[in-house]
Amino acid sequence: MIFDTPHRSRRFRRFLWPILLIVAVTLGLVVSGAGTQTRNRIAYLSRVGDQTTELAKGAEALRQLTGELHLISRVDFETVVGGVREDLAVSAELAAEDVPDPSLVPIRALFRQSVSAWTRGLEGYAESVLGAADRPNDPTPIDQMAASLAELRAGDAIYAELLVEMAREDVPDGLAPFPEVVMTPEEGGLVGLALDYMEAARSELNSLGLRPGLGVSQVVADPEWQVDAAGQVVLSPTESVVFSVVMTNTGNIATMVQDLTLTMVGGPESVEVVREVAPLQPGRQVTIVFDALVVEPGGIYQVAAEIETVAEDANIEDNQVTVQFVVGEG
């Protein structure tokens, strides 16, 4: 009797192994592809998450800034707004990139829409605040602020939808949750908030507006005067005195040409001298030296240095310095 089963079994195994190998390779490629796709999705979402973390920090700074509009300087205001503006620009670039997987298209779309609304809102917010500070009698910034707050709220609402989208079950595990981002400074009616912010921007306590601030810092005498035990200003015995007036621009823009008037009374006749003060940059000082004035030993005098007041002056309280003094007797 002839048996050929083993022969057929060996031939079957020769065909089976290549098939199993192809199946194994195919499964490996499928698993590897799925793993690469997941890693790409996680990498993209991680980048978006990192950027939203920066946006959350900027939103917090913006809310704090708004609460201090009545006190803040223009430099501090522009620094905070500039930081948020840069974060939004980076976010816009990220939102314009292609996504590594079609399933991420809704998240990218919501991210892009929220960033666009926040950007429009921030620009209008900044323009209205500075416009109100620079033009105290212009009502236009109020409407602009209300519209800008509406844009910021729209961005907040769209971003909230993004967080809901991120909560779906098919978002990859191991991804850190996105932070909340709220650019709107506070809750409330848009018009009411706009009025409050404009009033704060126009406060006399802040330095938001572009205003010059030329003021009299000090009046110096030569010979030098002293304060005696009774608190009286006494000038060393002399028959003439030279006054120097130190001027400072405490505003945030350059000053125009302004007149400085030096007046001295107490002698036979009052004396008044006017000198021009050239334009002065913010934070800079200049000393104006006047010609010698005649005084008499033992005489009681009063000298006043007063700068011409302009409508835009940041602080009119430093526009004059007055000193009463006695000339000593030899």
Coordinates of C-alpha atoms in Angstrom, one line a residue:
M1 CA 0.0 0.0 0.0
I2 CA 1.3 3.5 -0.9
F3 CA 0.7 6.5 1.4
D4 CA 1.3 10.1 -0.1
T5 CA -0.3 12.2 2.7
P6 CA 3.1 13.3 4.2
H7 CA 4.2 14.5 0.8
R8 CA 1.1 16.6 0.3
S9 CA 1.4 18.0 3.9
R10 CA 5.0 19.1 3.2
R11 CA 3.9 20.9 0.0
F12 CA 1.0 22.6 1.9
R13 CA 3.4 23.9 4.6
R14 CA 5.7 25.3 1.8
F15 CA 2.7 27.4 0.6
L16 CA 1.5 28.3 4.1
W17 CA 4.6 29.9 5.4
P18 CA 4.8 32.6 2.7
I19 CA 1.2 33.4 3.3
L20 CA 1.6 33.8 7.1
L21 CA 4.7 35.9 6.5
I22 CA 2.8 38.3 4.2
V23 CA 0.0 38.5 6.8
A24 CA 2.4 39.2 9.6
V25 CA 4.2 41.9 7.6
T26 CA 0.9 43.5 6.6
L27 CA -0.3 43.5 10.2
G28 CA 3.0 45.0 11.3
L29 CA 2.8 47.8 8.7
V30 CA -0.8 48.5 9.8
V31 CA 0.1 48.7 13.4
S32 CA 3.2 50.8 12.7
G33 CA 1.2 53.1 10.5
A34 CA -1.4 53.5 13.2
G35 CA 1.3 54.2 15.8
T36 CA 2.9 56.9 13.6
Q37 CA -0.5 58.5 12.9
T38 CA -1.2 58.6 16.7
R39 CA 2.2 60.1 17.4
N40 CA 1.7 62.8 14.7
R41 CA -1.7 63.6 16.2
I42 CA -0.3 63.9 19.7
A43 CA 2.6 66.0 18.5
Y44 CA 0.2 68.5 16.7
L45 CA -2.2 68.7 19.6
S46 CA 0.7 69.2 22.0
R47 CA 1.9 72.2 20.0
V48 CA -1.6 73.6 20.1
G49 CA -1.9 72.9 23.8
D50 CA 1.5 74.7 24.5
Q51 CA 0.3 77.7 22.5
T52 CA -3.0 77.9 24.3
T53 CA -1.1 77.8 27.6
E54 CA 0.7 81.0 26.5
L55 CA -2.6 82.5 25.4
A56 CA -4.0 81.8 28.9
K57 CA -1.2 83.6 30.5
G58 CA -1.7 86.6 28.2
A59 CA -5.4 86.6 28.9
E60 CA -4.7 86.8 32.6
A61 CA -2.3 89.7 32.1
L62 CA -4.9 91.5 29.9
R63 CA -7.6 91.1 32.6
Q64 CA -5.2 92.4 35.3
L65 CA -4.2 95.3 33.0
T66 CA -7.8 96.3 32.5
G67 CA -8.4 96.5 36.2
E68 CA -5.5 99.0 36.5
L69 CA -6.2 101.2 33.5
H70 CA -6.8 104.2 35.8
L71 CA -3.2 103.9 37.2
I72 CA -1.1 102.3 34.4
S73 CA 1.5 104.0 32.2
R74 CA 1.4 103.9 28.4
V75 CA 4.7 101.9 28.4
D76 CA 3.3 99.2 30.6
F77 CA 0.0 99.1 28.6
E78 CA 1.8 98.6 25.3
T79 CA 4.1 96.0 26.8
V80 CA 1.2 93.8 28.0
V81 CA -0.8 94.3 24.8
G82 CA 2.3 93.6 22.7
G83 CA 3.0 90.3 24.4
V84 CA -0.6 89.1 23.8
R85 CA -0.4 90.3 20.2
E86 CA 2.8 88.3 19.6
D87 CA 1.2 85.1 21.2
L88 CA -1.8 85.5 18.9
A89 CA 0.4 86.0 15.8
V90 CA 2.2 82.7 16.6
S91 CA -1.1 81.0 17.2
A92 CA -2.4 82.2 13.9
E93 CA 0.6 80.7 12.1
L94 CA 0.0 77.4 13.8
A95 CA -3.7 77.5 13.0
A96 CA -2.8 78.0 9.3
E97 CA -0.6 74.8 9.1
D98 CA -1.9 71.5 7.6
V99 CA -3.0 69.0 10.1
P100 CA -1.4 65.5 10.1
D101 CA -4.8 63.7 10.2
P102 CA -8.2 64.7 8.8
S103 CA -9.8 64.0 12.2
L104 CA -8.0 67.1 13.5
V105 CA -9.6 69.5 11.0
P106 CA -12.5 70.5 13.4
I107 CA -10.0 71.3 16.2
R108 CA -7.8 73.4 13.9
A109 CA -10.9 75.2 12.5
L110 CA -12.1 76.2 16.0
F111 CA -8.6 77.2 17.0
R112 CA -8.2 79.4 14.0
Q113 CA -11.6 81.0 14.4
S114 CA -11.0 81.8 18.1
V115 CA -7.6 83.3 17.4
S116 CA -9.0 85.5 14.6
A117 CA -11.8 86.8 16.9
W118 CA -9.3 87.4 19.8
T119 CA -6.9 89.3 17.4
R120 CA -9.7 91.6 16.1
G121 CA -10.9 92.2 19.7
L122 CA -7.4 92.9 21.0
E123 CA -6.6 95.4 18.3
G124 CA -9.8 97.3 18.8
Y125 CA -9.4 97.2 22.6
A126 CA -5.9 98.7 22.4
E127 CA -7.0 101.4 19.9
S128 CA -10.0 102.4 21.9
V129 CA -8.0 102.7 25.2
L130 CA -5.3 104.8 23.7
G131 CA -7.8 106.8 21.7
A132 CA -9.7 107.6 24.8
A133 CA -6.5 108.6 26.6
D134 CA -5.3 110.8 23.8
R135 CA -8.6 112.4 22.9
P136 CA -10.6 112.8 26.1
N137 CA -13.6 114.5 24.5
D138 CA -14.0 112.0 21.6
P139 CA -16.9 109.6 22.1
T140 CA -15.9 107.3 19.3
P141 CA -13.6 105.0 21.4
I142 CA -16.7 104.0 23.5
D143 CA -18.4 102.3 20.5
Q144 CA -15.1 100.8 19.4
M145 CA -14.5 99.3 22.9
A146 CA -18.0 97.8 23.0
A147 CA -17.4 96.1 19.6
S148 CA -14.0 94.9 20.6
L149 CA -15.4 93.3 23.8
A150 CA -17.9 91.5 21.6
E151 CA -15.1 90.1 19.5
L152 CA -13.2 88.9 22.6
R153 CA -16.3 87.2 23.9
A154 CA -16.9 85.5 20.5
G155 CA -13.3 84.2 20.7
D156 CA -13.9 82.9 24.2
A157 CA -17.1 81.1 23.1
I158 CA -15.4 79.5 20.1
Y159 CA -12.5 78.3 22.2
A160 CA -15.0 76.8 24.7
E161 CA -16.3 74.7 21.8
L162 CA -12.8 73.6 21.1
L163 CA -12.4 72.3 24.6
V164 CA -15.7 70.3 24.1
E165 CA -14.2 68.9 20.9
M166 CA -11.1 67.9 22.8
A167 CA -13.2 65.9 25.2
R168 CA -14.2 63.4 22.5
E169 CA -13.2 59.8 23.1
D170 CA -11.0 59.5 20.0
V171 CA -8.6 62.2 21.2
P172 CA -5.3 60.3 21.9
D173 CA -4.5 59.3 25.5
G174 CA -1.6 60.8 27.3
L175 CA -2.3 64.4 26.0
A176 CA -2.3 67.1 28.7
P177 CA -5.6 68.9 28.9
F178 CA -5.9 72.3 27.2
P179 CA -6.3 75.3 29.6
E180 CA -9.2 77.6 29.7
V181 CA -8.6 80.9 27.9
V182 CA -10.8 83.9 28.6
M183 CA -9.7 87.1 26.9
T184 CA -12.8 89.1 27.9
P185 CA -11.8 91.2 31.0
E186 CA -15.0 90.6 32.9
E187 CA -18.7 89.8 32.7
G188 CA -21.3 92.5 32.2
G189 CA -23.1 94.5 29.6
L190 CA -20.8 95.6 26.7
V191 CA -21.8 99.3 26.7
G192 CA -21.5 99.6 30.5
L193 CA -18.1 97.9 30.5
A194 CA -17.0 100.1 27.6
L195 CA -18.0 103.3 29.5
D196 CA -16.1 102.1 32.6
Y197 CA -12.9 101.3 30.7
M198 CA -13.0 104.6 28.8
E199 CA -13.4 106.5 32.1
A200 CA -10.5 104.6 33.6
A201 CA -8.4 105.3 30.5
R202 CA -9.0 109.0 30.8
S203 CA -8.1 109.1 34.5
E204 CA -5.7 111.8 35.6
L205 CA -3.9 109.2 37.7
N206 CA -2.5 107.3 34.8
S207 CA 0.0 108.2 32.0
L208 CA -1.7 106.5 29.1
G209 CA -2.3 109.6 27.0
L210 CA 0.3 111.1 24.8
R211 CA 1.0 114.3 26.7
P212 CA 4.0 116.6 27.3
G213 CA 4.8 117.4 30.9
L214 CA 7.2 120.2 31.1
G215 CA 7.6 121.3 34.7
V216 CA 9.7 123.3 37.1
S217 CA 11.8 120.9 39.2
Q218 CA 14.0 123.3 41.1
V219 CA 15.2 126.9 41.5
V220 CA 18.8 127.3 42.4
A221 CA 20.5 130.5 43.5
D222 CA 24.1 131.7 43.2
P223 CA 25.3 132.5 45.9
E224 CA 23.7 129.5 47.4
W225 CA 20.8 129.9 49.8
Q226 CA 20.4 128.1 53.0
V227 CA 17.5 127.3 55.4
D228 CA 18.0 128.6 58.9
A229 CA 16.8 127.1 62.2
A230 CA 13.5 129.0 61.8
G231 CA 12.9 127.5 58.4
Q232 CA 13.6 130.7 56.6
V233 CA 15.5 130.7 53.3
V234 CA 18.6 132.9 53.7
L235 CA 20.8 134.1 50.9
S236 CA 24.5 134.8 51.6
P237 CA 25.3 138.5 51.8
T238 CA 25.4 139.8 48.2
E239 CA 24.3 142.6 46.0
S240 CA 23.2 140.4 43.1
V241 CA 22.0 136.9 42.6
V242 CA 21.9 134.5 39.6
F243 CA 18.9 132.2 39.4
S244 CA 19.0 128.9 37.5
V245 CA 15.8 127.0 36.9
V246 CA 15.8 123.2 36.3
M247 CA 13.1 122.1 33.9
T248 CA 12.0 118.4 33.5
N249 CA 9.7 116.8 30.9
T250 CA 7.7 114.3 33.0
G251 CA 5.3 113.5 30.1
N252 CA 5.7 110.8 27.5
I253 CA 6.2 112.9 24.4
A254 CA 8.5 115.7 23.5
T255 CA 7.5 119.2 24.5
M256 CA 7.0 122.2 22.3
V257 CA 8.8 125.5 22.7
Q258 CA 7.4 127.1 25.9
D259 CA 8.0 130.3 27.7
L260 CA 9.6 130.3 31.2
T261 CA 8.9 133.4 33.3
L262 CA 11.1 134.4 36.2
T263 CA 9.6 137.0 38.5
M264 CA 11.2 138.6 41.5
V265 CA 9.4 141.0 43.9
G266 CA 10.5 142.8 47.0
G267 CA 12.9 145.4 45.7
P268 CA 12.1 149.0 44.6
E269 CA 10.5 147.5 41.4
S270 CA 9.4 144.0 40.5
V271 CA 11.5 142.2 37.8
E272 CA 10.1 139.9 35.2
V273 CA 12.3 138.0 32.7
V274 CA 11.0 135.6 30.0
R275 CA 13.1 132.8 28.4
E276 CA 12.2 130.2 25.8
V277 CA 12.6 126.5 26.7
A278 CA 13.5 124.5 23.6
P279 CA 11.7 121.2 22.9
L280 CA 12.6 118.5 25.5
Q281 CA 12.3 114.8 25.2
P282 CA 10.5 112.7 27.8
G283 CA 12.5 112.2 31.0
R284 CA 15.1 114.8 30.1
Q285 CA 16.1 117.9 32.0
V286 CA 17.5 121.3 31.1
T287 CA 18.8 124.1 33.2
I288 CA 17.9 127.7 32.2
V289 CA 20.3 130.3 33.7
F290 CA 19.1 133.9 34.0
D291 CA 21.1 137.0 34.1
A292 CA 22.1 138.4 37.5
L293 CA 19.4 140.4 39.4
V294 CA 20.2 143.2 41.8
V295 CA 19.3 142.7 45.5
E296 CA 20.0 144.6 48.7
P297 CA 21.5 143.1 51.9
G298 CA 18.8 142.6 54.5
G299 CA 16.0 142.7 51.9
I300 CA 13.1 140.3 51.8
Y301 CA 12.3 139.0 48.3
Q302 CA 10.1 136.4 46.6
V303 CA 11.1 134.7 43.3
A304 CA 8.8 132.6 41.2
A305 CA 9.6 130.5 38.2
E306 CA 6.6 129.6 36.1
I307 CA 6.3 127.7 32.8
E308 CA 3.7 128.4 30.2
T309 CA 0.7 126.0 30.6
V310 CA -0.4 124.0 27.6
A311 CA -3.8 122.2 27.3
E312 CA -2.2 118.8 27.0
D313 CA 0.1 119.2 30.0
A314 CA 0.3 115.9 31.9
N315 CA 0.6 117.7 35.3
I316 CA -0.1 121.4 35.8
E317 CA 0.8 121.3 39.5
D318 CA 4.5 121.4 38.7
N319 CA 4.3 124.4 36.5
Q320 CA 5.5 126.9 39.1
V321 CA 7.9 127.1 42.0
T322 CA 8.0 130.0 44.4
V323 CA 10.7 130.8 47.0
Q324 CA 10.7 133.6 49.6
F325 CA 14.1 134.5 50.9
V326 CA 16.1 137.0 52.9
V327 CA 19.4 138.4 51.8
G328 CA 21.9 138.2 54.6
E329 CA 23.8 141.3 55.9
G330 CA 27.6 141.3 56.0

